[in-house]
PDB file of C-alpha atoms in Angstrom:
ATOM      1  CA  UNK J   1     -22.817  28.604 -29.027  1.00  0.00           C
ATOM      2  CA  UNK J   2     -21.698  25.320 -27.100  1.00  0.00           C
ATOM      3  CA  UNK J   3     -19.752  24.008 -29.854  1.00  0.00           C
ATOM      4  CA  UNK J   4     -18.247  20.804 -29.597  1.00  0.00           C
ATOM      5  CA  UNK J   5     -14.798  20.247 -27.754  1.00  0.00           C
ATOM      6  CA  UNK J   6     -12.244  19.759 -30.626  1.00  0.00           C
ATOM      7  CA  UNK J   7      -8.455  18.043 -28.645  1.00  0.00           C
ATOM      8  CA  UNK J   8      -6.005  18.054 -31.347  1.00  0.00           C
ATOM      9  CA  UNK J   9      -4.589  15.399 -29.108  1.00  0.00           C
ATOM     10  CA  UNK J  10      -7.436  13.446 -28.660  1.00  0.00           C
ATOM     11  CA  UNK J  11      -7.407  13.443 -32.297  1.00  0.00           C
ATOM     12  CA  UNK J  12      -3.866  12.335 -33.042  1.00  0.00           C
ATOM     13  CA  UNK J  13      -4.487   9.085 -30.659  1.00  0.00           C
ATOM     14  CA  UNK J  14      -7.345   8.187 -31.840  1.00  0.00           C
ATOM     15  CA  UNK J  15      -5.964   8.129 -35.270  1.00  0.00           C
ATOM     16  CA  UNK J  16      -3.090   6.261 -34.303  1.00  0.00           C
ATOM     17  CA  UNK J  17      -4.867   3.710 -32.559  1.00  0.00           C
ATOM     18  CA  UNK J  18      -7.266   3.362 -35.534  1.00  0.00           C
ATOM     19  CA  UNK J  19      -3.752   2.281 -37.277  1.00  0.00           C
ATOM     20  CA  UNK J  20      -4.567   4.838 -40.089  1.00  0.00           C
ATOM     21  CA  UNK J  21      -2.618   7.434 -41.664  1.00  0.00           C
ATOM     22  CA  UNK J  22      -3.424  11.129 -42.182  1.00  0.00           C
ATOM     23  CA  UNK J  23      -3.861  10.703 -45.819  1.00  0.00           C
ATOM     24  CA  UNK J  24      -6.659   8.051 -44.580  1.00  0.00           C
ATOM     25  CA  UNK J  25      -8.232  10.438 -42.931  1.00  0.00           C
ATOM     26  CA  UNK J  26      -8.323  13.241 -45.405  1.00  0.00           C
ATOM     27  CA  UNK J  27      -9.087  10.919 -48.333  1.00  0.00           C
ATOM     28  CA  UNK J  28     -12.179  10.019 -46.078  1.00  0.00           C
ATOM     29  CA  UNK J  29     -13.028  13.930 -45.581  1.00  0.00           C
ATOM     30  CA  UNK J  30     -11.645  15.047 -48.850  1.00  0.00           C
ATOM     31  CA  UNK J  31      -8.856  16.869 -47.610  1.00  0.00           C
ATOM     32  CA  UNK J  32      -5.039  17.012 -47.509  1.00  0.00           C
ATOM     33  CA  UNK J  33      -3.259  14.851 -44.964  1.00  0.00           C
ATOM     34  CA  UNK J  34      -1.243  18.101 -44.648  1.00  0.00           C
ATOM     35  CA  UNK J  35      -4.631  19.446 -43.571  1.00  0.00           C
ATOM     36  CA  UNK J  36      -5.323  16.314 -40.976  1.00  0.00           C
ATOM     37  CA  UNK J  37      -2.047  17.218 -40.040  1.00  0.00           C
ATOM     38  CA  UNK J  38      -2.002  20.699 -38.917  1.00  0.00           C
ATOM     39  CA  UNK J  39      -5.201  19.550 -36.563  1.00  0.00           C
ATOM     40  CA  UNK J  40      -3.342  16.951 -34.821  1.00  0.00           C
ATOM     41  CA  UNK J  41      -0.795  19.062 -33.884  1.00  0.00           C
ATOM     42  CA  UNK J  42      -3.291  22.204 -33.134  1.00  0.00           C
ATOM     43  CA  UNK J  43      -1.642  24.870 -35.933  1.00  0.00           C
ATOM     44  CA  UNK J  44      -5.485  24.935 -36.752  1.00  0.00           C
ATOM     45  CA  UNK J  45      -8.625  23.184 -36.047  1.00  0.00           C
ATOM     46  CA  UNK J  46     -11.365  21.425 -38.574  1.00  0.00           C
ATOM     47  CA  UNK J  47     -15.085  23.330 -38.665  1.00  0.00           C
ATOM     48  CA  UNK J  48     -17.579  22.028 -36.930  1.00  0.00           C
ATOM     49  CA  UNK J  49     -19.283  20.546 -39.469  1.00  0.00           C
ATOM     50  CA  UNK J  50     -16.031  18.126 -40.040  1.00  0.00           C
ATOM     51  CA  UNK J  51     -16.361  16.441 -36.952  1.00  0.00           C
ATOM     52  CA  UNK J  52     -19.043  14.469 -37.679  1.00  0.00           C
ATOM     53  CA  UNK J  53     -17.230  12.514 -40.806  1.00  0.00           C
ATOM     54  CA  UNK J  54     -13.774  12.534 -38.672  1.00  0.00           C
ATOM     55  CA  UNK J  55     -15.878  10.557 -35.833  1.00  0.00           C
ATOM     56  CA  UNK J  56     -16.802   8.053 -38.272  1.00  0.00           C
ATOM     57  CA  UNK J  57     -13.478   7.499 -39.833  1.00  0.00           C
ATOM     58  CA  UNK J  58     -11.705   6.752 -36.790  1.00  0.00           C
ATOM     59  CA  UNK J  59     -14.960   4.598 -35.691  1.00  0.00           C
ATOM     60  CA  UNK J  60     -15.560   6.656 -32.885  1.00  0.00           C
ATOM     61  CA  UNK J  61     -19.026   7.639 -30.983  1.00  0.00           C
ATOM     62  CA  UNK J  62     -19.019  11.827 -31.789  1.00  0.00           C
ATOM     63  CA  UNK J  63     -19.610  12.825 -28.546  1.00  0.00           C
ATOM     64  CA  UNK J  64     -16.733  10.390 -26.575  1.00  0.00           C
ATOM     65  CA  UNK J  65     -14.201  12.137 -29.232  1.00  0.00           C
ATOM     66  CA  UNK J  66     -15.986  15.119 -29.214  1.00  0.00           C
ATOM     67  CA  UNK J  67     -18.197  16.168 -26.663  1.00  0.00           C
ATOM     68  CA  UNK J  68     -20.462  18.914 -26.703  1.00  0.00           C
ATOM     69  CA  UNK J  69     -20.688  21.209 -23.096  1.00  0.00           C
ATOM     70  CA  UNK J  70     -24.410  22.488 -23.196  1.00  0.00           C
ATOM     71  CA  UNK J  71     -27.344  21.871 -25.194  1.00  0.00           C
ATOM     72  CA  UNK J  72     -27.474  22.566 -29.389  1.00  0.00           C
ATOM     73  CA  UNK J  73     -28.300  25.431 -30.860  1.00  0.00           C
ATOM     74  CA  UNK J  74     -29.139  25.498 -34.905  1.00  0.00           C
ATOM     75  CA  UNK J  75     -25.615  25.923 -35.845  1.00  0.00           C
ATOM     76  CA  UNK J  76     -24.834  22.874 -33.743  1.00  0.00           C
ATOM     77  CA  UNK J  77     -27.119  20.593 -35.338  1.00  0.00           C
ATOM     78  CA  UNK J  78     -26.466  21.730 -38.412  1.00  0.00           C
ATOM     79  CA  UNK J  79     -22.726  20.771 -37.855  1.00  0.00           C
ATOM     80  CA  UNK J  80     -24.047  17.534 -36.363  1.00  0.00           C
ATOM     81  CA  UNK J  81     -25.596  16.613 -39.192  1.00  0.00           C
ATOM     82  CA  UNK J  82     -22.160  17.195 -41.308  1.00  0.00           C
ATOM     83  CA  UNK J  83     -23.331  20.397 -43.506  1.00  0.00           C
ATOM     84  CA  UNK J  84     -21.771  23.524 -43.975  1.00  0.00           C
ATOM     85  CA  UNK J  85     -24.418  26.606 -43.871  1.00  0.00           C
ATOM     86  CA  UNK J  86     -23.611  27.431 -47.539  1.00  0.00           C
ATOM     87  CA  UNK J  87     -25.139  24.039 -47.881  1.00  0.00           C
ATOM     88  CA  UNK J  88     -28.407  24.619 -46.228  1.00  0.00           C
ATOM     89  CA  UNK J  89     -29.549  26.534 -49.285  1.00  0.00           C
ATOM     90  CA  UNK J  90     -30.153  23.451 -51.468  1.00  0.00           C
ATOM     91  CA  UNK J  91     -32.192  21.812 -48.433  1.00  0.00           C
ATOM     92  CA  UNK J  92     -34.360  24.706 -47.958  1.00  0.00           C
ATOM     93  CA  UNK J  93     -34.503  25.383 -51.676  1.00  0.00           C
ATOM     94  CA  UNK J  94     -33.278  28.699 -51.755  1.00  0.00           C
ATOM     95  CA  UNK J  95     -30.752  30.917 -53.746  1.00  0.00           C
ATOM     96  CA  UNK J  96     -28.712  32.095 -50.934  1.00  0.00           C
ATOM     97  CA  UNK J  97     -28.241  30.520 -47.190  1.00  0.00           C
ATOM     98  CA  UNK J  98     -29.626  33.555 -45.852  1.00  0.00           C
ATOM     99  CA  UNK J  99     -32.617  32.530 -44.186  1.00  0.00           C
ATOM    100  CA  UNK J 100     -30.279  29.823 -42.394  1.00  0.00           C
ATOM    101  CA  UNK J 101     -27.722  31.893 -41.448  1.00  0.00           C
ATOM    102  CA  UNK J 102     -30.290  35.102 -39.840  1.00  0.00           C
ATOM    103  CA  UNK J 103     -32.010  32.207 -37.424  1.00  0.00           C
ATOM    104  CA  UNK J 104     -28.709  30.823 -36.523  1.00  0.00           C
ATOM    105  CA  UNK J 105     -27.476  34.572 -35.554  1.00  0.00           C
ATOM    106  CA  UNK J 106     -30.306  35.068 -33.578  1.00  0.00           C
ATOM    107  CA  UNK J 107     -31.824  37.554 -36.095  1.00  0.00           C
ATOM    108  CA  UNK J 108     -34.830  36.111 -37.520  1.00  0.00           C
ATOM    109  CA  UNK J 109     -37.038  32.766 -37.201  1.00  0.00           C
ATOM    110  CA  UNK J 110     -37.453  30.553 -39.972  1.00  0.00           C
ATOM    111  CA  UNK J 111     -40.194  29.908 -41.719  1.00  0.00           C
ATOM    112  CA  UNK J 112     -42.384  26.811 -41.046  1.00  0.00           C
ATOM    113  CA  UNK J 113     -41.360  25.408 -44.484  1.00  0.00           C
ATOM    114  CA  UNK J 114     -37.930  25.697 -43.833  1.00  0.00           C
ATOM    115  CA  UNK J 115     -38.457  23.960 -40.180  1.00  0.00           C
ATOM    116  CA  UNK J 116     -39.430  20.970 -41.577  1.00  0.00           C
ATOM    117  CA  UNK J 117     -37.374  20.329 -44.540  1.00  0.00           C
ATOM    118  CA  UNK J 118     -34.433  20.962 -41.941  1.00  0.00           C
ATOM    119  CA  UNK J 119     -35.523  18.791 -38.984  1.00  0.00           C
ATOM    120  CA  UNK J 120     -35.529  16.215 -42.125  1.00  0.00           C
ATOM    121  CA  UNK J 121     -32.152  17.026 -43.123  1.00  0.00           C
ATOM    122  CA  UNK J 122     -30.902  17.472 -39.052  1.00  0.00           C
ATOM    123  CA  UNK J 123     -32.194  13.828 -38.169  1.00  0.00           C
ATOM    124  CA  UNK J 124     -34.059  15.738 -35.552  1.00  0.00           C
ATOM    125  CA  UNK J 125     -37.740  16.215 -34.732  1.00  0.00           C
ATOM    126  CA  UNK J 126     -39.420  19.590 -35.609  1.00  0.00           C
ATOM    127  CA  UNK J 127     -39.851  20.493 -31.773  1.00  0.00           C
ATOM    128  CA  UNK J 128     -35.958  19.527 -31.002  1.00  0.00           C
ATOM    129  CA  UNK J 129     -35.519  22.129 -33.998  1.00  0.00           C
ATOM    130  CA  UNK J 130     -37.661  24.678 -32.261  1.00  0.00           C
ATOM    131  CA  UNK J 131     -35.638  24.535 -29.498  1.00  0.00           C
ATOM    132  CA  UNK J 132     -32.425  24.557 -30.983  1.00  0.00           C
ATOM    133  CA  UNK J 133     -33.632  27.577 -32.636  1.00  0.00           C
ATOM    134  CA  UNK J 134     -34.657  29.135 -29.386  1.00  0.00           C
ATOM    135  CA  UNK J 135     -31.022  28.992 -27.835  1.00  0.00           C
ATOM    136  CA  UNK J 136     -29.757  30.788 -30.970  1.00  0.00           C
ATOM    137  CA  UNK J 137     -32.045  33.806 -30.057  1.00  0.00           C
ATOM    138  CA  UNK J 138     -30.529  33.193 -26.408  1.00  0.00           C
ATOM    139  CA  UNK J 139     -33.701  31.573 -24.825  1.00  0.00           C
ATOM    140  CA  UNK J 140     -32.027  28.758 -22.435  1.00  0.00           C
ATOM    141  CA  UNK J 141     -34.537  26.136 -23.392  1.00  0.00           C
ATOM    142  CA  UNK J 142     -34.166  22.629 -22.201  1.00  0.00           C
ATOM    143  CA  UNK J 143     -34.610  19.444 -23.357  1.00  0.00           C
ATOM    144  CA  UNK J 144     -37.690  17.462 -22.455  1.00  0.00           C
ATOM    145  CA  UNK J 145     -36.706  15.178 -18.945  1.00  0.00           C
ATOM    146  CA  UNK J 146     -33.499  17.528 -18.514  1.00  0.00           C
ATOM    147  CA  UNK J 147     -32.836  19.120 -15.060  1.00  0.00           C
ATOM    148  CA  UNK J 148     -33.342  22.943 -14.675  1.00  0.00           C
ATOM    149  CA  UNK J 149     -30.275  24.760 -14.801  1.00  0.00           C
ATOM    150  CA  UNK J 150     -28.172  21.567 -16.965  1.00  0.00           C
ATOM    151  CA  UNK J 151     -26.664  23.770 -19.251  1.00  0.00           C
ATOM    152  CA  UNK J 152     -23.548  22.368 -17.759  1.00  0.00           C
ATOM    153  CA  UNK J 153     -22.684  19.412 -19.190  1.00  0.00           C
ATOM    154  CA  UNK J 154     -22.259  16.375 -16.718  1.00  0.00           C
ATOM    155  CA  UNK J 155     -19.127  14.267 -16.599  1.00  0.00           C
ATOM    156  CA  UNK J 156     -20.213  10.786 -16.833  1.00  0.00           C
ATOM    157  CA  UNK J 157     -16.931   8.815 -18.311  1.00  0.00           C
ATOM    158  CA  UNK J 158     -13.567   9.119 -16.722  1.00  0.00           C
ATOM    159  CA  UNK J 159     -12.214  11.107 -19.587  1.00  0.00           C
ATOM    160  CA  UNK J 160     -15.145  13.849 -19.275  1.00  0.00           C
ATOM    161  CA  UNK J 161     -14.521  14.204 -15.226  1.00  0.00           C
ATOM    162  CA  UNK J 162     -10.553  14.777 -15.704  1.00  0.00           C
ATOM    163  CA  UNK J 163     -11.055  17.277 -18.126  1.00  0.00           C
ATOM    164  CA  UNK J 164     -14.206  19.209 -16.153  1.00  0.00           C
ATOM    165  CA  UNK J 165     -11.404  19.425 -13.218  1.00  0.00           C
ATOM    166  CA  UNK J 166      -8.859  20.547 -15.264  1.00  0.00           C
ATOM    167  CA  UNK J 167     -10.991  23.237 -16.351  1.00  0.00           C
ATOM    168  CA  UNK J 168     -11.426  24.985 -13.268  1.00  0.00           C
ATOM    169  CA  UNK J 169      -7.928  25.315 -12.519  1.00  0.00           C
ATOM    170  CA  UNK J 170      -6.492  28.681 -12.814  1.00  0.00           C
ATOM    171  CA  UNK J 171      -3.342  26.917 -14.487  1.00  0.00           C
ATOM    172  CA  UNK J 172      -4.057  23.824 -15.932  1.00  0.00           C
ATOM    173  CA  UNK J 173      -0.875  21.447 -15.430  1.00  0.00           C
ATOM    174  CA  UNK J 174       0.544  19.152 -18.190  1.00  0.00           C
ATOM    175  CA  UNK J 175       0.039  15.471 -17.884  1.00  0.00           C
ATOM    176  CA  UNK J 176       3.579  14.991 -16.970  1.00  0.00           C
ATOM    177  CA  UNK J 177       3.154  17.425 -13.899  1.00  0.00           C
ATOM    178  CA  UNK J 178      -0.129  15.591 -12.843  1.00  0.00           C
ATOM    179  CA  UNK J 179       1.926  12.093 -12.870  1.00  0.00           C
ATOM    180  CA  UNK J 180       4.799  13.713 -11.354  1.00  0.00           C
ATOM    181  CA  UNK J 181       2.646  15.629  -8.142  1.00  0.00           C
ATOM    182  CA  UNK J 182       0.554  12.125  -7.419  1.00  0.00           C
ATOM    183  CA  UNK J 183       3.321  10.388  -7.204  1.00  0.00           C
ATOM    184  CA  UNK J 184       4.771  12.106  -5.115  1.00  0.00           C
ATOM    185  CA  UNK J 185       1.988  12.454  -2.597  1.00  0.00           C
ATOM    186  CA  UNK J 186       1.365   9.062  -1.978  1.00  0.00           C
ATOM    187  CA  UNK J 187       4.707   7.947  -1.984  1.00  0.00           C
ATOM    188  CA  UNK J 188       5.070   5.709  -5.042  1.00  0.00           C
ATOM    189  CA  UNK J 189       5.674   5.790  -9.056  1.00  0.00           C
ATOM    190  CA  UNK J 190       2.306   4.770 -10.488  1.00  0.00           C
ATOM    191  CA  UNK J 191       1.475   7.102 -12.455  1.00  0.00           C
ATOM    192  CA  UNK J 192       2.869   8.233 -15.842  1.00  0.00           C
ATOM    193  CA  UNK J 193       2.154  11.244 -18.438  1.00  0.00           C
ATOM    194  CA  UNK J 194       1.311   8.868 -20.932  1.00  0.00           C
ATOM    195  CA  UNK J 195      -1.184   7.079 -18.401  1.00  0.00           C
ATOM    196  CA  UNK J 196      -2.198  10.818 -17.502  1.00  0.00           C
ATOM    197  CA  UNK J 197      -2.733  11.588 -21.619  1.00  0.00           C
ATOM    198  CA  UNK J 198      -4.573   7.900 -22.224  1.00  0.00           C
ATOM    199  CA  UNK J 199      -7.107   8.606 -19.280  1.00  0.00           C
ATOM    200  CA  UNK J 200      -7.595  12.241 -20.144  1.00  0.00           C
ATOM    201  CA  UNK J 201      -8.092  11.739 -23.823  1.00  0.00           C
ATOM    202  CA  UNK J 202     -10.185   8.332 -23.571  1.00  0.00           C
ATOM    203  CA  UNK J 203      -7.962   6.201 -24.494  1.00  0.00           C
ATOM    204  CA  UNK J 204      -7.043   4.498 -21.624  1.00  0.00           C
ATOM    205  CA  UNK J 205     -11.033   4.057 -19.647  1.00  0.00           C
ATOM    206  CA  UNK J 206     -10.109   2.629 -16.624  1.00  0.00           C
ATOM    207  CA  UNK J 207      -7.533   3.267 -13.467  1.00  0.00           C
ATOM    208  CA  UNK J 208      -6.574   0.686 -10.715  1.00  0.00           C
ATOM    209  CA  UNK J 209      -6.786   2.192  -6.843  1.00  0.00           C
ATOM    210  CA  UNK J 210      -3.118   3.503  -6.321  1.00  0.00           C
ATOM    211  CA  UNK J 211      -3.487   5.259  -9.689  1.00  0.00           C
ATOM    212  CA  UNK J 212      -6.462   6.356  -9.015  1.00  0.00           C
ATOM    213  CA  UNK J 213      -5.565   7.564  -5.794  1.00  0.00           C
ATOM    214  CA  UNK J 214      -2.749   9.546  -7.192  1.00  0.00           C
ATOM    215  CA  UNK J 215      -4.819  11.117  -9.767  1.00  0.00           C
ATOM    216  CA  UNK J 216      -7.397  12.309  -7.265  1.00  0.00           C
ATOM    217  CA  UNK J 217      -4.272  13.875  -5.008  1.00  0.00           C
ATOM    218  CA  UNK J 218      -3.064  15.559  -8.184  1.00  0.00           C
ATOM    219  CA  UNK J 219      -5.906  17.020  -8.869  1.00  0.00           C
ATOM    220  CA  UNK J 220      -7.107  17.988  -5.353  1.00  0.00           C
ATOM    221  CA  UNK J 221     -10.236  16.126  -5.565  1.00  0.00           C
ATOM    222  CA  UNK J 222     -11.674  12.429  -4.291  1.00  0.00           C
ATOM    223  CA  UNK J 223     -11.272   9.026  -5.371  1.00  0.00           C
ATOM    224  CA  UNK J 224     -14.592   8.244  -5.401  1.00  0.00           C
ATOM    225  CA  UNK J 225     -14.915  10.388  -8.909  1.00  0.00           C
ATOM    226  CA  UNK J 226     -13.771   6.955 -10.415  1.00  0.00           C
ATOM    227  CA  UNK J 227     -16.065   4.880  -8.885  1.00  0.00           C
ATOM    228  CA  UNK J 228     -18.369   2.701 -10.910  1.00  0.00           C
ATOM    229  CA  UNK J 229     -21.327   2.888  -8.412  1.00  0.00           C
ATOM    230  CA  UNK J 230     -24.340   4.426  -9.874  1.00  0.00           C
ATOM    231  CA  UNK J 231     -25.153   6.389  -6.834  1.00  0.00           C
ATOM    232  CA  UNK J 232     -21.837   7.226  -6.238  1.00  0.00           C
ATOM    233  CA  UNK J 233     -21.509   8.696  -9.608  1.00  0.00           C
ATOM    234  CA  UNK J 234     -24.425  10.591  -9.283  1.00  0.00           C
ATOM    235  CA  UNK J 235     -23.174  12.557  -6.285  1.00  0.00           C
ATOM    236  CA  UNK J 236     -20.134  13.061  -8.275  1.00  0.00           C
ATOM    237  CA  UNK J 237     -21.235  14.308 -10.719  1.00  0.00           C
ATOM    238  CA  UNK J 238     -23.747  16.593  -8.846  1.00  0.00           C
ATOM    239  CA  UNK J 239     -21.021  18.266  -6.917  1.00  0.00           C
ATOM    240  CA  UNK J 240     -18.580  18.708  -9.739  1.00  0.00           C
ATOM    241  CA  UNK J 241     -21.447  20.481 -11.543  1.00  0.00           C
ATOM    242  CA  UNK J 242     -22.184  22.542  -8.864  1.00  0.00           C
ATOM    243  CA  UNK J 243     -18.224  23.117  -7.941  1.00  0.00           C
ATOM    244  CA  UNK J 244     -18.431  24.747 -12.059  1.00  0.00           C
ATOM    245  CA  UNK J 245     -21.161  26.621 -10.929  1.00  0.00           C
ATOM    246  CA  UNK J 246     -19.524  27.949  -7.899  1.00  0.00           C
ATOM    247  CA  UNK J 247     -16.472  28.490  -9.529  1.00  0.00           C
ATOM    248  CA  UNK J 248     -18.292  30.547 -11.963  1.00  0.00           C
ATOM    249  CA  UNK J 249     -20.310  32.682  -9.915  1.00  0.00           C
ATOM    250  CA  UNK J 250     -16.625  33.182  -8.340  1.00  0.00           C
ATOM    251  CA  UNK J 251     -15.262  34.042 -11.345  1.00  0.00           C
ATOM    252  CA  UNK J 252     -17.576  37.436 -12.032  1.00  0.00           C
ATOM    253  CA  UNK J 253     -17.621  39.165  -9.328  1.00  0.00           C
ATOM    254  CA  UNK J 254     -14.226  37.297  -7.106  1.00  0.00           C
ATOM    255  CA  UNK J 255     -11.695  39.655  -8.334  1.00  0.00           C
ATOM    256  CA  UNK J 256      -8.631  38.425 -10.190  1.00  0.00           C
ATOM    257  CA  UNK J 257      -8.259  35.272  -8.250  1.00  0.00           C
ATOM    258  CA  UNK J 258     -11.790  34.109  -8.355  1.00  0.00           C
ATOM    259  CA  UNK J 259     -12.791  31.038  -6.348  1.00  0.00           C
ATOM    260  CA  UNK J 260     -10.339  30.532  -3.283  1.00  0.00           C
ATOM    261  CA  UNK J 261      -8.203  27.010  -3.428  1.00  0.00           C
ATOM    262  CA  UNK J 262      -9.478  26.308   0.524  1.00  0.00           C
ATOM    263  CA  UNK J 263     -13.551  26.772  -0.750  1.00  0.00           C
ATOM    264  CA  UNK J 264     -12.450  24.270  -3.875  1.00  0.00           C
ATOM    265  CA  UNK J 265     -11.066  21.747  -1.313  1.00  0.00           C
ATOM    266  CA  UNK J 266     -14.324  21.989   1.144  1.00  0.00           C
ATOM    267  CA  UNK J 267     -16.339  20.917  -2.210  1.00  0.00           C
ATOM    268  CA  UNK J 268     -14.364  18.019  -2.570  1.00  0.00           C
ATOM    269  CA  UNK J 269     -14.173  17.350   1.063  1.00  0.00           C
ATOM    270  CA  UNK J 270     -17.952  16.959   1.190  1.00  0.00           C
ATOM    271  CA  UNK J 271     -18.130  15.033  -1.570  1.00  0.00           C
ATOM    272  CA  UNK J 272     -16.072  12.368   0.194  1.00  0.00           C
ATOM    273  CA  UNK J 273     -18.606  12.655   3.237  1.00  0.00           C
ATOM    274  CA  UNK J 274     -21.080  11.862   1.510  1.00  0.00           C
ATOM    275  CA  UNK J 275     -19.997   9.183  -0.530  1.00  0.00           C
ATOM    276  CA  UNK J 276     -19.208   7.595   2.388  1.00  0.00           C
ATOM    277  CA  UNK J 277     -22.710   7.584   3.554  1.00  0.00           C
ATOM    278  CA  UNK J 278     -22.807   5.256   0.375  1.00  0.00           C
ATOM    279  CA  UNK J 279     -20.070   2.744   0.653  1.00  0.00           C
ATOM    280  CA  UNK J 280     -19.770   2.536   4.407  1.00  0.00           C
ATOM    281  CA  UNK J 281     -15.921   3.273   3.847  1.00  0.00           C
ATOM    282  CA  UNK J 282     -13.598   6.140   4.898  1.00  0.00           C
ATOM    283  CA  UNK J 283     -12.257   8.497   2.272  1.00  0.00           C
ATOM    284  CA  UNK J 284      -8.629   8.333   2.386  1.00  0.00           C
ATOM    285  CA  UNK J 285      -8.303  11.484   0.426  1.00  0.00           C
ATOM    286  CA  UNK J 286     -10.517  13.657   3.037  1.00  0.00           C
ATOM    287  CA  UNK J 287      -7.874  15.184   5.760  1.00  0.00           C
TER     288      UNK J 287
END
């Protein structure tokens, strides 16, 4: 199931910047602030279904605080929509969640009945609950206008393409080593792990050059991700997709070590080519 991508330290900032308290927070969920607490600090993490109502109490757009990797599948929506599957009995009108839980396990359809009293509940059309049905029975089944094969999420903000980097490293370094390796390869103290933290969590949505410029060095990659141009971004975006996809294919049947550091690199060197093409300007991070 692509569940959404709960960051107990996402969470924790964007609380804090909200200027709330944890007891906010669980008096607006109807928990504990002991429980808000033990999420911030990743002891244990809220169900899906919470997310929803912790978006909107820290005034937050769900997917920027939480975003999804893939397409939704029943359970998703239902989460989306902020109800727990014991729940889903009373919008069916059934005793038990049964019939819920069997289509979200792949096990058995639901009725037509129970489609459309859902889709009501959801806030979703009947067809964008067929779907999501479909991808609980493990049909890849994609959403009307979507490219083949976009299972993988695309990083659009700054905050998305940071993490999507970070997750194809074999060790993924804190933000304090990040800060502490761009610095040192271009020479000069501009970046910071709090400055690392703020742009990887969203808080922090844009970067001047020299950071920038360290951050791409850090993370063996171009600075050109953090450009603003559409078509830029789009080639970006393409190639980090397809450097997932490579990484993956890499990862089943490359042995222990998977995808090679020097085939990563060439990704990212081409990517600089090409932007080029767009901005007329040299990479500086291409060798």
């Amino acid at each position: 199931m692509p569940a959404r991508r709960f960051d107990a330290e996402r969470l924790l900032l964007a609380r804090r910047d909200a200027h709330l308290k944890q007891s906010d927070i669980g008096q607006a969920l109807g928990v504990s602030g002991a429980r808000v607490s033990a999420w911030e600090t990743g002891r244990s993490a809220p169900d899906p279904e919470r997310l929803p109502g912790l978006a909107q109490a820290l005034g937050q757009d769900l997917d920027v605080l939480f975003p999804r990797e893939g397409w939704a599948d029943l359970a998703d929506l239902r989460a989306d929509a902020g109800y727990s599957q014991a729940a889903t009995r009373e919008l069916i009108g059934t005793r038990t969640a049964g019939p819920v839980a069997a289509a979200e396990h792949g096990q058995r359809r639901l009725a037509q009945e129970y489609e459309e009293r859902l889709a009501h509940a959801y806030g979703v059309s009947r067809e964008a609950l067929r779907r999501a049905q479909e991808r609980s029975f493990g049909i890849d089944v994609p959403e009307p206008g979507a490219r083949s094969g976009g299972t993988l999420s695309e990083p659009r903000t700054l905050a998305d393409k940071i993490t999507y980097v970070l997750d194809q490293m074999p060790v993924r370094p804190s933000d304090t080593e990040i800060a502490a390796r761009g610095n040192a390869m271009i020479g000069r103290h501009v970046l910071t792990g709090d400055l690392v933290c703020g742009l990887r969590t969203g808080r922090v949505t844009s970067v001047s050059p020299a950071a920038g410029e360290a951050l791409a060095e850090a993370l063996d990659t171009t600075s050109l991700m953090w450009s603003e141009d559409a078509d830029v971004q789009r080639i970006i975006t393409e190639t980090l997709v397809l450097r997932g996809q490579i990484a993956a294919i890499a990862a089943r049947g490359g042995g222990e070590e998977g995808l090679s550091a020097e085939l990563l690199a060439f990704v990212s060197r081409e990517v600089g080519k090409a932007g080029e093409e767009f901005r007329g300007q040299p990479d500086q991070s291409a060798p």
